Short mmCIF file of C-alpha atoms in Angstrom, two decimals:
data_model
loop_
_atom_site.label_atom_id
_atom_site.label_comp_id
_atom_site.label_asym_id
_atom_site.label_seq_id
_atom_site.Cartn_x
_atom_site.Cartn_y
_atom_site.Cartn_z
CA MET A 106 -27.16 54.22 107.30
CA THR A 107 -25.41 57.32 105.56
CA ALA A 108 -23.34 57.32 102.59
CA ASN A 109 -20.28 57.84 104.74
CA GLN A 110 -21.29 54.54 106.78
CA ASP A 111 -21.99 52.77 103.68
CA HIS A 112 -18.54 53.51 102.41
CA LYS A 113 -16.86 52.43 105.53
CA GLU A 114 -18.73 49.18 105.70
CA ASN A 115 -17.91 48.44 102.13
CA THR A 116 -14.14 49.27 102.64
CA ARG A 117 -14.23 46.93 105.65
CA GLN A 118 -15.74 44.03 103.65
CA THR A 119 -13.30 44.56 100.93
CA GLU A 120 -10.29 44.41 103.37
CA ASN A 121 -11.80 41.35 104.93
CA LEU A 122 -12.13 39.57 101.68
CA LEU A 123 -8.56 40.55 100.61
CA ALA A 124 -7.27 38.96 103.69
CA ASP A 125 -9.14 35.75 103.13
CA ALA A 126 -6.72 33.00 102.48
CA ALA A 127 -9.10 31.02 100.06
CA PHE A 128 -10.14 34.00 98.01
CA LEU A 129 -6.66 35.20 97.59
CA GLU A 130 -5.28 31.80 96.46
CA ASP A 131 -8.17 31.69 93.98
CA ILE A 132 -7.88 35.06 92.39
CA ARG A 133 -3.96 34.83 92.58
CA ARG A 134 -3.99 31.74 90.55
CA GLN A 135 -6.16 33.29 87.96
CA MET A 136 -4.04 36.47 87.93
CA ILE A 137 -0.89 34.51 87.43
CA LYS A 138 -2.36 32.57 84.73
CA PHE A 139 -3.48 35.68 82.84
CA ALA A 140 -0.25 37.74 83.48
CA THR A 141 2.00 34.95 82.37
CA LEU A 142 0.09 34.74 79.09
CA GLN A 143 0.55 38.42 78.53
CA LEU A 144 4.14 38.85 79.65
CA GLY A 145 5.62 35.54 78.70
CA ASP A 146 7.62 35.56 81.74
CA GLY A 147 6.82 33.78 85.15
CA HIS A 148 8.94 36.20 87.06
CA LEU A 149 7.37 39.33 85.57
CA ALA A 150 3.71 38.01 86.09
CA GLU A 151 4.57 37.27 89.77
CA ASP A 152 5.73 40.74 90.33
CA ALA A 153 2.88 42.18 88.43
CA VAL A 154 0.32 40.24 90.40
CA GLN A 155 1.99 40.97 93.57
CA GLU A 156 1.99 44.66 92.92
CA ALA A 157 -1.81 44.72 91.88
CA LEU A 158 -2.64 42.79 95.05
CA ILE A 159 -0.74 45.23 97.25
CA GLY A 160 -2.39 48.11 95.40
CA ALA A 161 -5.67 46.62 95.72
CA LEU A 162 -5.29 46.31 99.54
CA LYS A 163 -3.84 49.65 99.94
CA ASN A 164 -6.48 51.24 97.98
CA ALA A 165 -9.41 49.20 99.33
CA SER A 166 -11.18 52.34 100.40
CA SER A 167 -11.24 53.60 96.88
CA PHE A 168 -13.36 50.66 95.75
CA GLY A 169 -16.74 51.71 95.44
CA GLY A 170 -18.56 48.48 95.29
CA ARG A 171 -19.94 49.47 91.57
CA ALA A 172 -18.27 46.52 90.03
CA ALA A 173 -17.27 42.97 91.42
CA LEU A 174 -14.31 43.02 93.50
CA LYS A 175 -12.60 40.45 91.10
CA THR A 176 -13.20 43.04 88.06
CA TRP A 177 -11.74 45.85 90.06
CA ILE A 178 -8.61 43.88 91.05
CA PHE A 179 -8.08 42.59 87.46
CA ALA A 180 -8.36 46.22 86.27
CA ILE A 181 -5.53 47.12 88.66
CA LEU A 182 -3.56 44.11 87.09
CA LYS A 183 -4.45 45.11 83.57
CA ASN A 184 -2.77 48.52 84.13
CA LYS A 185 0.29 46.93 85.90
CA ILE A 186 0.78 44.72 82.81
CA ALA A 187 0.29 47.64 80.32
CA ASP A 188 3.07 49.56 82.19
CA THR A 189 5.28 46.62 82.13
CA LEU A 190 4.88 46.10 78.34
CA ARG A 191 5.27 49.83 77.68
CA HIS A 192 8.31 50.39 79.59
CA LYS A 193 10.01 47.33 78.18
CA GLN A 194 10.99 47.56 74.67
CA ARG A 195 10.46 43.75 74.43
CA VAL A 196 9.37 41.70 77.48
CA VAL A 197 10.39 38.64 75.62
CA ASN A 198 12.32 38.20 72.43
CA ALA A 199 10.88 36.11 69.56
CA SER A 200 12.95 33.14 70.40
CA SER A 201 11.40 32.89 73.88
CA LEU A 202 7.93 33.17 72.70
CA LEU A 203 5.54 30.13 73.13
CA ARG A 204 5.96 27.82 70.09
CA GLU A 205 2.98 27.08 68.12
CA GLU A 206 2.12 25.14 65.02
CA ASP A 207 1.77 27.34 62.01
CA GLU A 208 -1.94 28.09 61.26
CA ASP A 209 -2.77 26.24 58.11
CA GLU A 210 -6.63 26.09 58.73
CA GLU A 211 -8.74 27.35 55.95
CA LEU A 212 -10.60 30.21 57.76
CA SER A 213 -11.20 31.55 54.42
CA GLU A 214 -14.04 28.78 54.15
CA LEU A 215 -16.26 31.10 56.20
CA PHE A 216 -16.41 33.64 53.42
CA ASP A 217 -17.21 33.75 49.73
CA ARG A 218 -15.03 35.07 46.97
CA LYS A 219 -16.31 38.51 47.68
CA GLY A 220 -15.36 38.35 51.42
CA PHE A 221 -19.09 37.95 52.64
CA TRP A 222 -20.14 35.31 55.08
CA GLN A 223 -20.90 31.97 53.41
CA GLN A 224 -24.68 31.30 53.99
CA ASP A 225 -24.20 28.67 56.74
CA GLU A 226 -21.53 30.46 58.41
CA ARG A 227 -23.12 33.65 59.20
CA PRO A 228 -23.08 34.74 62.96
CA VAL A 229 -26.14 33.72 64.77
CA ALA A 230 -28.00 36.57 66.83
CA TRP A 231 -26.39 36.84 70.21
CA GLY A 232 -29.37 38.44 71.86
CA ASN A 233 -28.63 41.01 74.65
CA PRO A 234 -25.08 41.46 75.31
CA GLU A 235 -25.60 43.32 78.67
CA ALA A 236 -27.53 40.18 79.92
CA PHE A 237 -24.80 37.82 78.95
CA LEU A 238 -22.22 39.91 80.63
CA ARG A 239 -24.04 39.01 83.94
CA GLU A 240 -23.85 35.24 83.06
CA THR A 241 -21.31 33.40 84.94
CA HIS A 242 -21.64 30.43 82.49
CA PHE A 243 -21.02 32.69 79.60
CA TRP A 244 -17.63 33.59 81.10
CA ARG A 245 -16.86 30.06 81.77
CA VAL A 246 -17.21 29.37 78.14
CA PHE A 247 -15.48 32.39 77.09
CA GLU A 248 -12.66 31.34 79.12
CA ALA A 249 -12.36 27.84 77.91
CA CYS A 250 -12.65 28.86 74.27
CA LEU A 251 -9.85 31.34 75.02
CA GLU A 252 -7.54 28.66 76.27
CA ARG A 253 -8.10 26.83 73.05
CA LEU A 254 -6.58 29.43 70.96
CA PRO A 255 -2.94 29.08 70.12
CA PRO A 256 -0.96 30.92 72.74
CA LYS A 257 0.27 33.78 70.41
CA GLN A 258 -3.44 34.43 69.23
CA ALA A 259 -4.92 34.39 72.80
CA ARG A 260 -1.94 36.85 73.89
CA VAL A 261 -2.49 39.44 71.14
CA PHE A 262 -6.25 39.24 71.56
CA MET A 263 -6.29 40.11 75.41
CA MET A 264 -3.54 42.76 74.64
CA ARG A 265 -5.80 44.39 72.31
CA GLU A 266 -9.30 43.86 73.79
CA PHE A 267 -8.73 43.61 77.28
CA ILE A 268 -5.49 45.52 78.16
CA GLU A 269 -6.31 48.04 75.24
CA LEU A 270 -2.85 48.37 73.93
CA ASP A 271 -2.29 50.17 70.82
CA ALA A 272 -1.21 48.11 67.76
CA ASP A 273 2.16 49.48 67.59
CA GLU A 274 2.68 48.55 71.24
CA ILE A 275 1.70 44.96 70.78
CA CYS A 276 3.89 44.68 67.73
CA VAL A 277 6.88 45.84 69.83
CA ALA A 278 6.04 43.61 72.62
CA VAL A 279 5.74 40.34 70.77
CA ASP A 280 7.93 41.23 67.85
CA LEU A 281 5.33 41.26 65.11
CA THR A 282 4.77 43.27 61.81
CA THR A 283 1.47 45.13 61.74
CA SER A 284 0.16 43.06 59.01
CA ASN A 285 0.92 39.87 61.18
CA LEU A 286 -0.82 41.19 64.01
CA HIS A 287 -4.02 41.86 61.97
CA VAL A 288 -3.98 38.33 60.79
CA LEU A 289 -3.52 37.03 64.25
CA LEU A 290 -6.41 39.32 65.53
CA HIS A 291 -8.66 38.33 62.67
CA ARG A 292 -8.16 34.62 63.28
CA SER A 293 -8.38 34.83 67.09
CA ARG A 294 -11.79 36.59 66.66
CA LEU A 295 -12.98 34.29 64.21
CA ARG A 296 -12.03 31.12 66.42
CA LEU A 297 -13.74 32.89 69.40
CA ARG A 298 -16.82 33.51 67.54
CA GLU A 299 -16.92 29.81 66.39
CA CYS A 300 -16.27 28.50 69.51
CA ILE A 301 -18.81 30.84 71.57
CA GLU A 302 -21.44 30.28 69.03
CA ASN A 303 -21.04 26.48 69.28
CA ASN A 304 -21.08 26.16 72.93
CA TRP A 305 -23.41 29.06 73.98
CA TYR A 306 -25.35 30.72 71.40
CA LEU A 307 -26.30 28.02 68.99
CA GLN A 308 -29.94 27.41 68.58
CA GLY A 309 -30.26 29.59 71.91
CA GLU A 310 -29.03 26.56 73.92
CA ARG A 311 -26.44 26.12 76.48
CA ASN A 312 -23.80 23.38 75.83
CA ASP A 313 -22.16 22.09 78.93
CA GLU A 314 -19.46 19.91 77.28
CA LEU A 315 -16.73 22.53 77.70
CA PRO A 316 -14.86 22.09 81.17
#
């Protein structure tokens, strides 16, 4: 089979999958959940997801098959969300943000007075990152850990690490000062580290307690 034939076959398979009702229902549910977290508005999330799915269908021929189809579609959604956030001075105002309890937890207990890890709190070795990226179970654990974060922490973490917005853009979108943003990012990374270590890496064993 020639390269051109491979490309046509890949496009045909992509279009068939995008036309599959069960596949669309499953991925759309995941997309809505993610977009709503980032945009804080159900209608804006619906619009972004709809545009992303339409874009994926229209550009099925450009999907080279080098990544998973779901990854490719979420990359399109990520760009739609970034565009929405950048073109709206504020997608939501501070009063409509998801309410959350003030963070009182003593995360400082993880460090000594000089700012170094406490002996028992040092991160454990995480092995080969590339190998873990291919692990379906790892991403199930990661998603569960992300959902356990306070809503604002989860939102700014994904804005920074997944959507790759600049700090200034995030501050405008969620009405934060730069210092407050850094605090939220720091706390979210620590919480995720603890959760993932406890449920994935600790002692090199998997923990199936998470849903």
